[in-house]
Coordinates of C-alpha atoms in Angstrom, one line a residue:
X1189 CA 18.5 43.5 -94.2
X1190 CA 17.5 39.8 -94.1
X1191 CA 13.9 38.9 -93.9
X1192 CA 14.1 37.5 -90.2
X1193 CA 15.5 41.2 -89.3
X1194 CA 12.2 42.8 -90.4
X1195 CA 9.8 40.7 -88.4
X1196 CA 9.2 43.1 -85.3
X1197 CA 6.2 44.2 -83.4
X1198 CA 4.9 47.4 -84.5
X1199 CA 4.0 48.4 -81.1
X1200 CA 7.1 50.0 -79.3
X1201 CA 9.2 50.0 -82.6
X1202 CA 7.7 52.9 -84.4
X1203 CA 7.1 51.2 -87.6
X1204 CA 4.4 51.9 -90.0
X1205 CA 5.4 49.4 -92.8
X1206 CA 6.9 45.9 -93.0
X1207 CA 7.9 44.3 -96.4
X1208 CA 8.9 40.6 -96.0
X1209 CA 9.8 38.5 -99.3
X1210 CA 7.9 40.6 -101.5
X1211 CA 7.4 38.9 -105.0
X1212 CA 5.4 40.6 -107.9
X1213 CA 4.8 38.8 -111.2
X1214 CA 3.0 40.7 -114.3
X1215 CA 2.0 38.7 -117.3
X1216 CA 4.0 35.9 -116.0
X1217 CA 7.1 37.8 -115.8
X1218 CA 9.0 38.8 -112.5
X1219 CA 9.2 42.4 -111.8
X1220 CA 10.1 42.5 -108.1
X1221 CA 12.0 39.5 -106.5
X1222 CA 12.4 38.8 -102.8
X1223 CA 12.3 42.2 -101.5
X1224 CA 12.3 43.0 -97.9
X1225 CA 12.3 46.3 -95.8
X1226 CA 10.8 48.3 -93.3
X1227 CA 9.8 51.8 -92.7
X1228 CA 9.7 53.7 -89.2
X1229 CA 7.5 56.7 -88.5
X1230 CA 9.3 60.0 -89.9
X1231 CA 11.7 58.1 -92.4
X1232 CA 12.3 59.1 -95.9
X1233 CA 13.0 56.1 -98.0
X1234 CA 13.9 56.6 -101.6
X1235 CA 13.6 53.9 -104.1
X1236 CA 16.5 54.6 -106.5
X1237 CA 16.8 52.3 -109.8
X1238 CA 17.1 52.4 -113.6
X1239 CA 13.9 52.3 -116.0
X1240 CA 11.9 49.2 -115.9
X1241 CA 13.5 48.1 -112.4
X1242 CA 10.0 47.8 -110.7
X1243 CA 10.1 51.0 -108.9
X1244 CA 6.5 52.2 -109.7
X1245 CA 5.4 48.8 -109.6
X1246 CA 6.6 48.5 -106.0
X1247 CA 4.4 51.8 -105.0
X1248 CA 1.5 50.5 -106.6
X1249 CA 1.6 47.2 -104.9
X1250 CA 2.3 49.0 -101.4
X1251 CA -1.2 50.5 -102.2
X1252 CA -2.9 47.0 -102.7
X1253 CA -3.3 47.9 -106.5
X1254 CA -1.2 44.9 -107.7
X1255 CA -1.2 41.0 -106.8
X1256 CA 1.8 39.9 -105.1
X1257 CA 3.4 37.1 -103.0
X1258 CA 5.0 37.9 -99.7
X1259 CA 3.9 40.0 -96.7
X1260 CA 3.1 43.7 -96.9
X1261 CA 1.8 44.9 -93.3
X1262 CA 0.9 48.8 -92.5
X1263 CA 0.4 50.0 -89.3
X1264 CA -3.3 49.7 -88.4
X1265 CA -5.3 52.5 -89.4
X1266 CA -2.4 54.3 -91.1
X1267 CA -3.6 57.0 -93.8
X1268 CA -1.7 57.0 -97.1
X1269 CA -1.3 59.7 -99.9
X1270 CA -0.2 59.1 -103.3
X1271 CA 1.4 61.5 -105.7
X1272 CA 1.6 59.7 -109.2
X1273 CA 4.3 60.4 -111.8
X1274 CA 1.8 62.1 -114.1
X1275 CA -2.1 62.5 -114.6
X1276 CA -2.1 63.8 -118.3
X1277 CA -5.6 63.4 -118.8
X1278 CA -6.6 65.9 -115.9
X1279 CA -4.9 68.6 -118.1
X1280 CA -7.1 67.8 -120.9
X1281 CA -10.3 68.3 -119.0
X1282 CA -11.9 71.9 -118.2
X1283 CA -11.8 71.7 -114.5
X1284 CA -10.8 74.5 -112.4
X1285 CA -8.4 73.7 -109.4
X1286 CA -11.3 74.0 -106.9
X1287 CA -13.1 71.5 -109.1
X1288 CA -10.3 69.1 -109.0
X1289 CA -10.3 69.1 -105.4
X1290 CA -13.9 68.5 -105.2
X1291 CA -13.6 65.1 -106.7
X1292 CA -11.8 63.8 -103.6
X1293 CA -14.7 65.7 -101.6
X1294 CA -12.9 68.1 -100.0
X1295 CA -14.4 71.2 -98.7
X1296 CA -13.4 74.6 -99.9
X1297 CA -12.0 75.5 -96.4
X1298 CA -9.8 72.3 -96.5
X1299 CA -9.0 73.0 -99.9
X1300 CA -7.8 76.5 -99.4
X1301 CA -5.6 75.6 -96.1
X1302 CA -3.9 73.0 -98.3
X1303 CA -3.2 74.9 -101.2
X1304 CA -1.8 77.6 -99.0
X1305 CA 0.4 75.0 -97.4
X1306 CA 2.0 74.4 -100.8
X1307 CA 2.4 78.1 -101.7
X1308 CA -0.8 79.0 -103.4
X1309 CA -3.1 81.8 -102.5
X1310 CA -6.8 81.6 -102.5
X1311 CA -7.5 82.8 -106.2
X1312 CA -5.4 80.0 -107.3
X1313 CA -8.5 78.0 -106.9
X1314 CA -10.2 79.7 -109.7
X1315 CA -7.5 78.9 -112.4
X1316 CA -8.3 76.0 -115.0
X1317 CA -6.0 72.9 -114.5
X1318 CA -5.1 73.0 -118.5
X1319 CA -3.6 76.6 -117.7
X1320 CA -1.1 76.0 -115.0
X1321 CA 2.6 75.3 -115.4
X1322 CA 3.8 71.6 -115.0
X1323 CA 5.7 72.9 -111.7
X1324 CA 2.0 74.3 -110.5
X1325 CA 0.6 71.2 -111.4
X1326 CA 3.0 69.2 -109.5
X1327 CA 2.4 71.1 -106.4
X1328 CA -1.4 70.6 -106.8
X1329 CA -0.9 66.8 -107.0
X1330 CA 1.0 67.0 -103.6
X1331 CA -1.6 69.2 -102.2
X1332 CA -4.5 66.8 -103.4
X1333 CA -2.5 64.0 -101.7
X1334 CA -2.7 65.8 -98.5
X1335 CA -6.3 66.0 -98.1
X1336 CA -7.8 64.0 -95.1
X1337 CA -4.0 64.5 -93.5
X1338 CA -2.2 61.1 -94.4
X1339 CA 0.7 60.2 -92.2
X1340 CA 2.6 58.6 -95.2
X1341 CA 2.9 60.0 -98.4
X1342 CA 4.2 58.0 -101.5
X1343 CA 5.8 59.8 -104.3
X1344 CA 6.4 58.7 -108.1
X1345 CA 9.3 60.9 -109.5
X1346 CA 7.8 64.2 -108.2
X1347 CA 9.9 66.4 -110.6
X1348 CA 9.0 64.4 -113.9
X1349 CA 8.9 67.1 -116.7
X1350 CA 9.9 69.9 -114.5
X1351 CA 13.0 72.2 -115.2
X1352 CA 15.8 72.5 -112.6
X1353 CA 14.5 75.5 -110.7
X1354 CA 11.2 73.6 -110.5
X1355 CA 12.7 70.5 -108.9
X1356 CA 14.6 72.7 -106.2
X1357 CA 11.1 74.1 -105.4
X1358 CA 9.4 70.9 -105.0
X1359 CA 12.0 69.0 -103.0
X1360 CA 12.1 72.2 -100.5
X1361 CA 8.1 71.7 -100.4
X1362 CA 8.7 68.1 -99.6
X1363 CA 11.2 68.9 -96.8
X1364 CA 8.9 71.7 -95.5
X1365 CA 5.9 69.4 -95.2
X1366 CA 7.9 66.9 -93.7
X1367 CA 8.6 68.8 -90.7
X1368 CA 5.0 70.8 -90.5
X1369 CA 3.1 67.3 -90.7
X1370 CA 5.6 65.1 -89.1
X1371 CA 5.1 63.0 -92.6
X1372 CA 6.9 59.7 -93.6
X1373 CA 7.5 59.3 -97.2
X1374 CA 8.5 56.4 -99.6
X1375 CA 10.1 58.6 -102.8
X1376 CA 11.2 57.5 -106.4
X1377 CA 13.6 59.6 -107.9
X1378 CA 16.6 59.4 -110.1
X1379 CA 18.5 62.4 -108.6
X1380 CA 21.2 60.9 -106.7
X1381 CA 22.1 64.4 -105.2
X1382 CA 18.7 64.5 -103.4
X1383 CA 18.9 61.0 -102.3
X1384 CA 22.0 61.7 -100.6
X1385 CA 20.6 64.8 -98.6
X1386 CA 16.9 64.1 -98.3
X1387 CA 16.5 60.3 -97.5
X1388 CA 17.1 58.6 -94.2
X1389 CA 17.3 55.3 -96.1
X1390 CA 17.5 54.1 -99.9
X1391 CA 16.4 51.0 -101.4
X1392 CA 18.6 50.6 -104.4
X1393 CA 16.3 48.4 -106.7
X1394 CA 16.5 46.4 -109.9
X1395 CA 13.8 43.7 -109.9
X1396 CA 15.7 42.6 -106.8
X1397 CA 17.3 44.6 -104.1
X1398 CA 21.1 45.6 -104.7
X1399 CA 21.6 47.8 -101.5
X1400 CA 19.4 49.1 -98.5
X1401 CA 20.4 51.7 -95.6
X1402 CA 21.7 55.1 -94.9
X1403 CA 22.5 56.9 -98.6
X1404 CA 26.1 58.0 -97.0
X1405 CA 26.7 54.3 -96.1
X1406 CA 25.4 52.6 -99.2
X1407 CA 25.6 54.6 -102.3
X1408 CA 28.9 53.7 -103.1
X1409 CA 30.4 53.6 -107.0
X1410 CA 30.5 49.9 -106.6
X1411 CA 26.7 49.7 -105.4
X1412 CA 25.8 52.2 -108.3
X1413 CA 27.6 50.3 -111.1
X1414 CA 25.7 47.2 -109.9
X1415 CA 22.5 49.0 -110.0
X1416 CA 23.0 50.8 -113.3
X1417 CA 25.4 48.6 -114.8
X1418 CA 27.9 51.5 -115.6
X1419 CA 30.0 54.0 -113.6
X1420 CA 27.9 56.7 -112.2
X1421 CA 29.2 60.2 -110.9
X1422 CA 27.5 62.0 -108.4
X1423 CA 28.1 64.7 -106.1
X1424 CA 27.0 66.1 -102.6
X1425 CA 24.1 68.5 -102.8
X1426 CA 23.2 71.2 -100.4
X1427 CA 20.7 70.7 -97.4
X1428 CA 17.1 71.0 -97.9

């Protein structure tokens, strides 16, 4: 999609985000070059690419955490939640799950409701963060991002460090939350099968855009070869 095609009004177009000619440099090195895309309400946009392609940098830039050139325009008043790839230091601190949520000034009632929505019972509040499994920890991070009812969630590889059965659980949970809360999602992942079934659009990123559009249209062997520099095989996955 060309930058001029991104320039449309938010009102009447259901847009929540426009990105036009985005460039990010760190330590005087180009990380993201001339990236343009748009996100509509209810979209699930997956950002796909090899290690070092700029995927995490893109999410952090969209959150306003890094300097950039170009335009990033969110819908006025939009609430955004963020699930980072990992927060290892949290598991080294003797916090209970309830204490962790208090860091975000969440009431106990709100915390219980959010934890229930990701599959935890009330007694889970007493557990220590250092004692829960990696799969439970990831669901806690998702719940933490849901505090204050955001309309948009950004996920940086939500299944990092989780076994295959745990990955299935996390992606089922994301699909469930999307429907229940009418969420818009931007998701970084390496799982091609999930991209194919879970996403409305995919951004193939390796510093610059390789492909952009519905997965069924743009995830060809040719585009994946251009993205990763080698032939990649993938299979169609079951619906979530």
